[in-house]
Amino acid sequence: MSTTLSNITGNLQAELLEYFLWFHKHPELSYAEFNTTKKIKEILTSLGIEIINTNLKTGLVAIVRAENNSAAAKKTVALRADIDALPVQEESGVSYASQTPGCMHACGHDFHITALLGAAKILHDKRGTLGGDVKLVFQPAEEASGGAVQVMETGALDDVSEIYGMHVGPESENGIIAISPGATFASTTLLKITIAGKGGHAAMPHLCIDPIVAAAQLIQAAQTIVSRSTNPADRVVVSFTHIEAGKTWNTIPPSAFIEGTIRTLGTEKAKQTAARLNDICKGIGIASGCTINLEERRDAPSTDNDPALCEQAAATARALGFRTEPFVPTMAGEDFAVYQEKIRGVFIGFGVESPHALHHPAFAAQTSELARAAELLAAIAEDALLSKTQRI
Ligand code: NI
């Protein structure tokens, strides 16, 4: 286990709070995190930490290289923070509110950036005793999706054997660590359904093929996927969120359009759910005479926390004096899961106690545990480098 670093936490807290306030005041949307990236780069460079060359336009990957380490024993682990903000007008009332109208760090990614910068500093200071290298992933575009895929495509994580990440949790007490094995964030699939019929006069439905009736039947029938075709012990959501058809009261339109999403804990269940929806589309297509096209696009797989690494990370947290609790699974998505498809990893929750949920305009993270969060991330990486934990 790592030695407790609390003696350095006081100074670090003041420094990290300053960073946090800057990031909170200067949020940037997915794929536009230019100033955020610049600021991260400046801080890392001033610490003497190497930035890896990649073709990322925003976001970056840095590395703390272990000294005094024989190449044969070397293991590389990664820590990841997401860096983008949301198109939300801040209403938190904090003195350090966003200075960009209509844009806010409403998902706490400013906290993630800051904690990872703090971890970088701690790890860099301890590079003489590290059991291997630590890669620091400042990932763009988690909210818009695709950011994790971009990072993976750079190849910068090809030699990484374990990856760890953290998300703030407003529902948890300040400084409490939420951690559970398996799936904690859902697989997300985007659905687009086009229903092509035949338009005409509302008074002559027999001469038309009505896509609105087919759309209504489809939405109703899809409700049976979860209620009748899914094991009640499984967690599955099918939601339709956007429907469009027609323009006026006396004309049957030629087509209808529906959008929605499938959320499942466990990636395999997403495929089964989409297959069932496809059957329903086919069946209603035949019954109604409409041509129904279902387009499904996987946005992110389900997170999949490695049980052995979870135990190890929880032990690290407890050794540092953190209280741990089970992570209550959510049907929200998180593209940390993209890394976990290739690299064993753990995604934990860090309590920041806010009465307002993530993405809410009044969300405000508690900041008193920033240095502790940094200390935890650093210790998780440090312990992971020393561990020989195998997949169980
Ligand atoms: Ni988030």
PDB file of C-alpha atoms and ligand atoms in Angstrom, residues 82 107-109 112 142-143 167 334 358-359, ligand 1:
ATOM      1  CA  ASP A  82     -12.554  13.870 -19.271  1.00  0.00           C
ATOM      2  CA  CYS A 107     -20.877  17.328 -15.123  1.00  0.00           C
ATOM      3  CA  GLY A 108     -17.880  17.969 -12.886  1.00  0.00           C
ATOM      4  CA  HIS A 109     -15.227  17.369 -15.538  1.00  0.00           C
ATOM      5  CA  HIS A 112     -11.706  15.454 -12.895  1.00  0.00           C
ATOM      6  CA  GLU A 142     -16.965  12.613 -23.401  1.00  0.00           C
ATOM      7  CA  GLU A 143     -20.336  14.362 -23.587  1.00  0.00           C
ATOM      8  CA  HIS A 167     -16.511  10.582 -11.857  1.00  0.00           C
ATOM      9  CA  GLU A 334     -19.829   6.874 -19.915  1.00  0.00           C
ATOM     10  CA  LEU A 358     -25.103  16.197 -12.772  1.00  0.00           C
ATOM     11  CA  HIS A 359     -26.031  18.252 -15.867  1.00  0.00           C
TER      12      HIS A 359
HETATM   13 NI    NI B   1     -19.546  13.383 -16.884  1.00  0.00          NI
END
